[in-house]
PDB file of C-alpha atoms in Angstrom:
ATOM      1  CA  MET A   1     -30.236  17.803 -96.138  1.00 47.00           C
ATOM      2  CA  SER A   2     -29.458  14.614 -94.360  1.00 49.00           C
ATOM      3  CA  SER A   3     -25.714  15.094 -94.618  1.00 54.00           C
ATOM      4  CA  ALA A   4     -25.943  18.552 -93.092  1.00 52.00           C
ATOM      5  CA  GLY A   5     -27.986  17.213 -90.188  1.00 51.00           C
ATOM      6  CA  ASP A   6     -25.499  14.459 -89.591  1.00 54.00           C
ATOM      7  CA  GLU A   7     -22.650  16.955 -89.622  1.00 54.00           C
ATOM      8  CA  SER A   8     -24.404  19.205 -87.087  1.00 54.00           C
ATOM      9  CA  VAL A   9     -25.093  16.263 -84.762  1.00 56.00           C
ATOM     10  CA  SER A  10     -21.511  15.184 -84.948  1.00 76.00           C
ATOM     11  CA  GLN A  11     -20.369  18.655 -84.000  1.00 77.00           C
ATOM     12  CA  ASP A  12     -22.725  18.699 -81.019  1.00 75.00           C
ATOM     13  CA  GLU A  13     -21.430  15.326 -79.872  1.00 78.00           C
ATOM     14  CA  ILE A  14     -17.877  16.544 -80.233  1.00 78.00           C
ATOM     15  CA  ALA A  15     -18.694  19.655 -78.247  1.00 77.00           C
ATOM     16  CA  ASP A  16     -20.289  17.568 -75.474  1.00 76.00           C
ATOM     17  CA  ALA A  17     -17.326  15.214 -75.406  1.00 78.00           C
ATOM     18  CA  LEU A  18     -14.908  18.130 -75.200  1.00 77.00           C
ATOM     19  CA  ALA A  19     -16.942  19.663 -72.382  1.00 79.00           C
ATOM     20  CA  GLY A  20     -16.925  16.349 -70.456  1.00 80.00           C
ATOM     21  CA  LEU A  21     -13.217  15.956 -71.047  1.00 82.00           C
ATOM     22  CA  SER A  22     -12.556  19.465 -69.826  1.00 82.00           C
ATOM     23  CA  GLU A  23     -14.583  18.764 -66.665  1.00 83.00           C
ATOM     24  CA  ARG A  24     -12.632  15.581 -66.050  1.00 84.00           C
ATOM     25  CA  LEU A  25      -9.362  17.434 -66.502  1.00 85.00           C
ATOM     26  CA  GLU A  26     -10.463  20.033 -63.968  1.00 85.00           C
ATOM     27  CA  ARG A  27     -11.343  17.276 -61.480  1.00 85.00           C
ATOM     28  CA  LEU A  28      -7.968  15.653 -62.060  1.00 86.00           C
ATOM     29  CA  GLU A  29      -6.236  18.968 -61.479  1.00 86.00           C
ATOM     30  CA  ARG A  30      -8.186  19.497 -58.259  1.00 86.00           C
ATOM     31  CA  LEU A  31      -7.317  15.971 -57.136  1.00 87.00           C
ATOM     32  CA  GLU A  32      -3.684  16.563 -57.975  1.00 86.00           C
ATOM     33  CA  ARG A  33      -3.669  19.783 -55.983  1.00 85.00           C
ATOM     34  CA  GLU A  34      -5.283  17.994 -53.029  1.00 87.00           C
ATOM     35  CA  LEU A  35      -2.691  15.236 -53.252  1.00 87.00           C
ATOM     36  CA  VAL A  36       0.091  17.803 -53.271  1.00 88.00           C
ATOM     37  CA  ARG A  37      -1.388  19.586 -50.273  1.00 86.00           C
ATOM     38  CA  GLY A  38      -1.847  16.230 -48.467  1.00 85.00           C
ATOM     39  CA  HIS A  39       1.758  15.333 -49.167  1.00 85.00           C
ATOM     40  CA  GLU A  40       2.892  18.700 -47.887  1.00 85.00           C
ATOM     41  CA  ARG A  41       0.819  18.229 -44.730  1.00 86.00           C
ATOM     42  CA  ALA A  42       2.292  14.745 -44.239  1.00 86.00           C
ATOM     43  CA  VAL A  43       5.811  16.108 -44.655  1.00 86.00           C
ATOM     44  CA  HIS A  44       4.991  18.844 -42.156  1.00 83.00           C
ATOM     45  CA  ARG A  45       3.621  16.297 -39.683  1.00 85.00           C
ATOM     46  CA  GLU A  46       6.721  14.168 -40.044  1.00 86.00           C
ATOM     47  CA  SER A  47       8.923  17.171 -39.415  1.00 85.00           C
ATOM     48  CA  VAL A  48       6.874  18.087 -36.336  1.00 84.00           C
ATOM     49  CA  ILE A  49       7.069  14.508 -35.018  1.00 88.00           C
ATOM     50  CA  ASP A  50      10.810  14.405 -35.571  1.00 84.00           C
ATOM     51  CA  ARG A  51      11.253  17.724 -33.780  1.00 83.00           C
ATOM     52  CA  LEU A  52       9.093  16.633 -30.848  1.00 84.00           C
ATOM     53  CA  HIS A  53      10.969  13.333 -30.605  1.00 83.00           C
ATOM     54  CA  GLU A  54      14.289  15.155 -30.590  1.00 84.00           C
ATOM     55  CA  GLU A  55      13.064  17.541 -27.898  1.00 82.00           C
ATOM     56  CA  ASN A  56      11.729  14.626 -25.858  1.00 83.00           C
ATOM     57  CA  GLN A  57      15.058  12.835 -26.083  1.00 83.00           C
ATOM     58  CA  ARG A  58      16.851  16.017 -25.061  1.00 80.00           C
ATOM     59  CA  LEU A  59      14.556  16.428 -22.063  1.00 80.00           C
ATOM     60  CA  ARG A  60      15.032  12.799 -21.047  1.00 81.00           C
ATOM     61  CA  ARG A  61      18.794  13.163 -21.267  1.00 80.00           C
ATOM     62  CA  GLY A  62      18.572  16.288 -19.154  1.00 80.00           C
ATOM     63  CA  GLU A  63      16.401  14.551 -16.566  1.00 80.00           C
ATOM     64  CA  LEU A  64      18.755  11.598 -16.491  1.00 79.00           C
ATOM     65  CA  GLN A  65      21.718  13.873 -15.968  1.00 80.00           C
ATOM     66  CA  ALA A  66      19.861  15.712 -13.213  1.00 81.00           C
ATOM     67  CA  THR A  67      19.059  12.380 -11.544  1.00 78.00           C
ATOM     68  CA  LEU A  68      22.650  11.192 -11.790  1.00 80.00           C
ATOM     69  CA  GLU A  69      24.101  14.392 -10.382  1.00 83.00           C
ATOM     70  CA  PRO A  70      23.481  13.550  -6.676  1.00 80.00           C
ATOM     71  CA  LEU A  71      24.881  10.087  -7.286  1.00 81.00           C
ATOM     72  CA  ARG A  72      27.985  11.602  -8.828  1.00 84.00           C
ATOM     73  CA  THR A  73      28.365  13.926  -5.844  1.00 85.00           C
ATOM     74  CA  ALA A  74      28.118  10.970  -3.449  1.00 84.00           C
ATOM     75  CA  LEU A  75      30.592   8.980  -5.522  1.00 86.00           C
ATOM     76  CA  TYR A  76      33.024  11.906  -5.395  1.00 88.00           C
ATOM     77  CA  ARG A  77      32.866  11.834  -1.590  1.00 88.00           C
ATOM     78  CA  LEU A  78      33.183   8.057  -1.499  1.00 87.00           C
ATOM     79  CA  HIS A  79      36.195   8.296  -3.765  1.00 89.00           C
ATOM     80  CA  ASP A  80      37.800  10.845  -1.455  1.00 90.00           C
ATOM     81  CA  LEU A  81      37.046   8.749   1.640  1.00 87.00           C
ATOM     82  CA  ALA A  82      38.534   5.636   0.079  1.00 88.00           C
ATOM     83  CA  ARG A  83      41.633   7.464  -1.181  1.00 89.00           C
ATOM     84  CA  ASN A  84      42.228   9.204   2.127  1.00 88.00           C
ATOM     85  CA  GLY A  85      41.738   5.946   4.041  1.00 86.00           C
ATOM     86  CA  ALA A  86      44.140   4.123   1.733  1.00 87.00           C
ATOM     87  CA  GLY A  87      46.717   6.867   2.254  1.00 88.00           C
ATOM     88  CA  ARG A  88      46.368   6.743   6.042  1.00 86.00           C
ATOM     89  CA  TRP A  89      46.656   2.942   6.242  1.00 83.00           C
ATOM     90  CA  SER A  90      49.625   2.859   3.863  1.00 86.00           C
ATOM     91  CA  ALA A  91      51.530   5.480   5.894  1.00 86.00           C
ATOM     92  CA  PRO A  92      54.516   4.425   8.068  1.00 87.00           C
ATOM     93  CA  ASP A  93      52.364   4.961  11.166  1.00 84.00           C
ATOM     94  CA  PRO A  94      48.929   3.602  10.127  1.00 85.00           C
ATOM     95  CA  PRO A  95      45.841   4.014  12.329  1.00 86.00           C
ATOM     96  CA  ARG A  96      44.659   1.278  14.626  1.00 85.00           C
ATOM     97  CA  PRO A  97      42.584  -1.505  13.029  1.00 82.00           C
ATOM     98  CA  ALA A  98      39.667  -0.415  15.215  1.00 81.00           C
ATOM     99  CA  ASP A  99      39.588   2.915  13.354  1.00 83.00           C
ATOM    100  CA  ALA A 100      38.451   1.069  10.234  1.00 85.00           C
ATOM    101  CA  ALA A 101      34.970   0.845  11.741  1.00 87.00           C
ATOM    102  CA  ALA A 102      34.583   4.620  11.628  1.00 87.00           C
ATOM    103  CA  LEU A 103      35.680   4.708   7.990  1.00 86.00           C
ATOM    104  CA  LEU A 104      33.274   1.944   6.955  1.00 88.00           C
ATOM    105  CA  THR A 105      30.444   3.646   8.849  1.00 89.00           C
ATOM    106  CA  ALA A 106      31.157   6.890   6.986  1.00 88.00           C
ATOM    107  CA  VAL A 107      31.093   5.011   3.666  1.00 89.00           C
ATOM    108  CA  ALA A 108      27.728   3.407   4.529  1.00 90.00           C
ATOM    109  CA  ASP A 109      26.303   6.810   5.527  1.00 90.00           C
ATOM    110  CA  GLU A 110      27.430   8.344   2.243  1.00 88.00           C
ATOM    111  CA  VAL A 111      25.730   5.567   0.287  1.00 90.00           C
ATOM    112  CA  ALA A 112      22.523   5.975   2.311  1.00 91.00           C
ATOM    113  CA  ASP A 113      22.624   9.746   1.706  1.00 89.00           C
ATOM    114  CA  ALA A 114      23.010   9.213  -2.045  1.00 86.00           C
ATOM    115  CA  LEU A 115      20.063   6.817  -2.078  1.00 88.00           C
ATOM    116  CA  ALA A 116      17.994   9.318  -0.077  1.00 89.00           C
ATOM    117  CA  ARG A 117      18.535  11.908  -2.814  1.00 84.00           C
ATOM    118  CA  THR A 118      16.910   9.499  -5.262  1.00 83.00           C
ATOM    119  CA  GLY A 119      13.907   8.992  -2.973  1.00 88.00           C
ATOM    120  CA  VAL A 120      15.027   5.765  -1.280  1.00 92.00           C
ATOM    121  CA  GLU A 121      15.167   6.088   2.508  1.00 94.00           C
ATOM    122  CA  ARG A 122      17.055   3.808   4.870  1.00 95.00           C
ATOM    123  CA  PHE A 123      15.313   2.373   7.936  1.00 95.00           C
ATOM    124  CA  THR A 124      16.991   0.592  10.828  1.00 94.00           C
ATOM    125  CA  VAL A 125      15.828  -2.274  13.015  1.00 95.00           C
ATOM    126  CA  GLU A 126      16.595  -2.703  16.703  1.00 94.00           C
ATOM    127  CA  PRO A 127      16.869  -6.036  18.552  1.00 94.00           C
ATOM    128  CA  GLY A 128      13.722  -6.771  20.510  1.00 93.00           C
ATOM    129  CA  GLU A 129      11.326  -5.447  17.871  1.00 94.00           C
ATOM    130  CA  PRO A 130       8.525  -7.834  16.850  1.00 95.00           C
ATOM    131  CA  TYR A 131       9.232  -9.694  13.634  1.00 95.00           C
ATOM    132  CA  ASP A 132       7.391  -8.091  10.684  1.00 95.00           C
ATOM    133  CA  ALA A 133       7.301 -10.144   7.487  1.00 94.00           C
ATOM    134  CA  ALA A 134       6.574  -7.008   5.441  1.00 95.00           C
ATOM    135  CA  ARG A 135       9.783  -5.273   6.579  1.00 95.00           C
ATOM    136  CA  HIS A 136      12.092  -8.059   7.760  1.00 96.00           C
ATOM    137  CA  ARG A 137      13.712 -10.962   5.926  1.00 95.00           C
ATOM    138  CA  PRO A 138      14.683 -13.760   8.308  1.00 95.00           C
ATOM    139  CA  VAL A 139      18.116 -15.185   7.522  1.00 94.00           C
ATOM    140  CA  ALA A 140      18.555 -17.219  10.726  1.00 94.00           C
ATOM    141  CA  VAL A 141      16.569 -18.584  13.650  1.00 94.00           C
ATOM    142  CA  GLU A 142      18.170 -18.472  17.081  1.00 93.00           C
ATOM    143  CA  PRO A 143      16.829 -20.401  20.086  1.00 93.00           C
ATOM    144  CA  VAL A 144      16.002 -18.237  23.107  1.00 92.00           C
ATOM    145  CA  THR A 145      15.319 -19.261  26.673  1.00 89.00           C
ATOM    146  CA  ASP A 146      13.090 -16.269  27.411  1.00 89.00           C
ATOM    147  CA  PRO A 147       9.596 -16.888  25.942  1.00 88.00           C
ATOM    148  CA  ALA A 148       9.111 -13.120  25.632  1.00 90.00           C
ATOM    149  CA  LEU A 149      11.846 -13.022  22.971  1.00 91.00           C
ATOM    150  CA  ALA A 150      10.169 -15.624  20.767  1.00 92.00           C
ATOM    151  CA  GLY A 151       9.068 -14.071  17.479  1.00 93.00           C
ATOM    152  CA  THR A 152      11.232 -10.971  17.944  1.00 94.00           C
ATOM    153  CA  VAL A 153      14.381  -9.719  16.281  1.00 95.00           C
ATOM    154  CA  VAL A 154      17.403 -10.916  18.235  1.00 95.00           C
ATOM    155  CA  ALA A 155      20.108  -9.781  15.785  1.00 94.00           C
ATOM    156  CA  VAL A 156      20.258  -7.376  12.812  1.00 95.00           C
ATOM    157  CA  ARG A 157      22.335  -8.240   9.751  1.00 94.00           C
ATOM    158  CA  THR A 158      21.480  -5.348   7.379  1.00 93.00           C
ATOM    159  CA  ASP A 159      19.353  -2.214   7.245  1.00 95.00           C
ATOM    160  CA  GLY A 160      16.274  -1.921   5.065  1.00 95.00           C
ATOM    161  CA  PHE A 161      15.235   0.625   2.430  1.00 96.00           C
ATOM    162  CA  GLU A 162      11.863   2.006   1.369  1.00 96.00           C
ATOM    163  CA  HIS A 163      10.580   4.308  -1.376  1.00 94.00           C
ATOM    164  CA  ASP A 164       7.395   6.357  -0.918  1.00 91.00           C
ATOM    165  CA  GLY A 165       6.421   4.198   2.043  1.00 89.00           C
ATOM    166  CA  ARG A 166       6.938   0.941   0.111  1.00 94.00           C
ATOM    167  CA  VAL A 167       9.695  -1.394   1.226  1.00 95.00           C
ATOM    168  CA  VAL A 168      12.068  -1.972  -1.693  1.00 95.00           C
ATOM    169  CA  ARG A 169      14.583  -4.028   0.305  1.00 95.00           C
ATOM    170  CA  LYS A 170      13.810  -5.783   3.568  1.00 96.00           C
ATOM    171  CA  ALA A 171      16.169  -5.715   6.532  1.00 95.00           C
ATOM    172  CA  GLU A 172      17.935  -9.028   7.146  1.00 95.00           C
ATOM    173  CA  VAL A 173      17.423 -10.204  10.722  1.00 96.00           C
ATOM    174  CA  SER A 174      17.735 -13.216  13.007  1.00 95.00           C
ATOM    175  CA  VAL A 175      14.484 -14.225  14.682  1.00 95.00           C
ATOM    176  CA  GLY A 176      14.187 -15.777  18.131  1.00 94.00           C
ATOM    177  CA  LYS A 177      12.515 -19.141  18.633  1.00 92.00           C
ATOM    178  CA  ALA A 178      11.542 -20.457  22.050  1.00 89.00           C
ATOM    179  CA  LEU A 179      13.148 -23.690  23.156  1.00 83.00           C
ATOM    180  CA  PRO A 180      10.705 -26.553  23.784  1.00 77.00           C
ATOM    181  CA  GLU A 181      10.164 -27.269  27.436  1.00 69.00           C
ATOM    182  CA  GLU A 182      12.178 -30.167  28.805  1.00 66.00           C
ATOM    183  CA  PRO A 183      10.123 -32.889  30.531  1.00 65.00           C
ATOM    184  CA  PRO A 184      10.571 -32.711  34.310  1.00 62.00           C
ATOM    185  CA  GLU A 185      13.053 -35.199  35.659  1.00 63.00           C
ATOM    186  CA  GLN A 186      11.493 -37.970  37.736  1.00 62.00           C
ATOM    187  CA  PRO A 187      13.008 -38.324  41.178  1.00 61.00           C
ATOM    188  CA  PRO A 188      14.609 -41.716  41.780  1.00 59.00           C
ATOM    189  CA  GLY A 189      11.913 -43.922  43.351  1.00 57.00           C
ATOM    190  CA  GLU A 190      11.855 -47.199  45.103  1.00 51.00           C
ATOM    191  CA  PRO A 191      11.875 -50.417  43.106  1.00 52.00           C
ATOM    192  CA  VAL A 192       8.475 -51.614  42.059  1.00 48.00           C
ATOM    193  CA  GLY A 193       8.693 -54.813  44.089  1.00 49.00           C
ATOM    194  CA  GLN A 194       9.810 -53.060  47.255  1.00 48.00           C
ATOM    195  CA  ALA A 195       7.085 -50.394  46.984  1.00 44.00           C
ATOM    196  CA  ALA A 196       4.454 -53.035  46.419  1.00 44.00           C
ATOM    197  CA  ASN A 197       5.620 -55.107  49.374  1.00 49.00           C
ATOM    198  CA  GLY A 198       5.805 -52.123  51.641  1.00 47.00           C
ATOM    199  CA  ALA A 199       2.322 -50.988  50.706  1.00 45.00           C
ATOM    200  CA  ALA A 200       0.661 -54.385  50.868  1.00 46.00           C
ATOM    201  CA  GLY A 201       2.110 -55.519  54.191  1.00 47.00           C
ATOM    202  CA  PRO A 202       2.023 -59.085  55.499  1.00 43.00           C
ATOM    203  CA  GLU A 203      -1.341 -59.825  53.900  1.00 45.00           C
ATOM    204  CA  SER A 204       0.082 -59.361  50.434  1.00 44.00           C
ATOM    205  CA  GLY A 205       1.721 -62.780  50.596  1.00 44.00           C
ATOM    206  CA  VAL A 206      -1.624 -64.382  51.372  1.00 40.00           C
ATOM    207  CA  GLU A 207      -3.347 -62.572  48.497  1.00 45.00           C
ATOM    208  CA  SER A 208      -0.499 -63.525  46.210  1.00 43.00           C
ATOM    209  CA  ALA A 209      -0.768 -67.120  47.210  1.00 41.00           C
ATOM    210  CA  LYS A 210      -4.500 -67.060  46.557  1.00 44.00           C
ATOM    211  CA  SER A 211      -4.085 -65.462  43.165  1.00 46.00           C
ATOM    212  CA  GLY A 212      -1.243 -67.775  42.203  1.00 47.00           C
ATOM    213  CA  THR A 213       1.351 -64.996  41.755  1.00 47.00           C
ATOM    214  CA  ALA A 214       4.637 -64.702  43.574  1.00 44.00           C
ATOM    215  CA  PRO A 215       5.267 -61.566  45.602  1.00 43.00           C
ATOM    216  CA  SER A 216       7.881 -59.128  44.243  1.00 44.00           C
ATOM    217  CA  THR A 217      11.290 -59.206  45.848  1.00 43.00           C
ATOM    218  CA  THR A 218      13.732 -56.434  46.486  1.00 42.00           C
ATOM    219  CA  GLY A 219      17.430 -56.304  46.027  1.00 42.00           C
ATOM    220  CA  SER A 220      20.127 -55.265  43.599  1.00 40.00           C
ATOM    221  CA  GLY A 221      18.476 -57.005  40.659  1.00 39.00           C
ATOM    222  CA  THR A 222      15.097 -55.246  40.951  1.00 36.00           C
ATOM    223  CA  THR A 223      13.912 -53.314  37.830  1.00 34.00           C
ATOM    224  CA  GLU A 224      13.330 -49.537  38.304  1.00 38.00           C
ATOM    225  CA  PRO A 225      10.125 -47.770  37.148  1.00 38.00           C
ATOM    226  CA  LEU A 226       9.642 -47.266  33.406  1.00 35.00           C
ATOM    227  CA  ARG A 227       9.392 -43.483  33.650  1.00 41.00           C
ATOM    228  CA  GLU A 228      12.777 -43.243  35.262  1.00 41.00           C
ATOM    229  CA  ALA A 229      14.346 -45.377  32.557  1.00 41.00           C
ATOM    230  CA  GLU A 230      12.791 -43.184  29.826  1.00 45.00           C
ATOM    231  CA  ALA A 231      14.088 -40.041  31.508  1.00 41.00           C
ATOM    232  CA  GLU A 232      17.586 -41.504  31.536  1.00 43.00           C
ATOM    233  CA  ARG A 233      17.340 -42.276  27.822  1.00 46.00           C
ATOM    234  CA  ASP A 234      16.194 -38.704  27.130  1.00 43.00           C
ATOM    235  CA  ASP A 235      19.222 -37.374  28.976  1.00 42.00           C
ATOM    236  CA  GLU A 236      21.512 -39.587  26.886  1.00 43.00           C
ATOM    237  CA  ARG A 237      20.061 -38.318  23.564  1.00 43.00           C
ATOM    238  CA  GLY A 238      21.082 -34.716  24.185  1.00 39.00           C
ATOM    239  CA  PRO A 239      19.481 -31.466  22.923  1.00 37.00           C
ATOM    240  CA  SER A 240      20.028 -32.115  19.219  1.00 39.00           C
ATOM    241  CA  GLU A 241      17.805 -35.197  19.253  1.00 38.00           C
ATOM    242  CA  HIS A 242      15.070 -33.364  21.121  1.00 39.00           C
ATOM    243  CA  GLY A 243      14.452 -31.193  18.033  1.00 40.00           C
ATOM    244  CA  LEU A 244      16.455 -28.159  19.240  1.00 35.00           C
ATOM    245  CA  ARG A 245      18.732 -27.456  16.370  1.00 38.00           C
TER     246      ARG A 245
END
């Protein structure tokens, strides 16, 4: 009896173990299928990313080519201008040297037109305009005698350029600076001794005798006023030593 019971229990345990093993195998199969599907989804995502990247690169190349097209057109015209100008100046009867200005102006206009097609606009500056640090770059300071011209543009070196209202290159200008005022020249005056004697009159000798001082004398050896001597020294220094560079 006991051996039969043991055999039946062993069969039940084996059946339970087989059932658990079968359940685990099913879970493993499900997990394997999920892994396969996840791998397939990952491969699909990678293929989508690669395709989108390729399309993005193609679009960027197309945009770059579209952006370069106006520059190419301008360069074609510049090439033709330069070649035609070289042919004219190398001919047996070349144009006058003054005609080169028209050619260089045409070249500058072509460059400005090409920049305008990319969104960069040229702006010009006229002499007499107030100096603007946001739009002008001072490359020189020129002294001016008219105080109204101080702080204004007196000469233009280059044009400026802006993009969407923002200055991307300032115009190079020369700015006026007022000259410092020269001290007024003192008129030549009488010697100190002579002026004192003339003003004091005959009584000056008495006062001088009382005070113990000798009256001033006139003549060729009399010293001139100090202001006059300083004015003469200022005239000898010249404008450079007055701070007017």
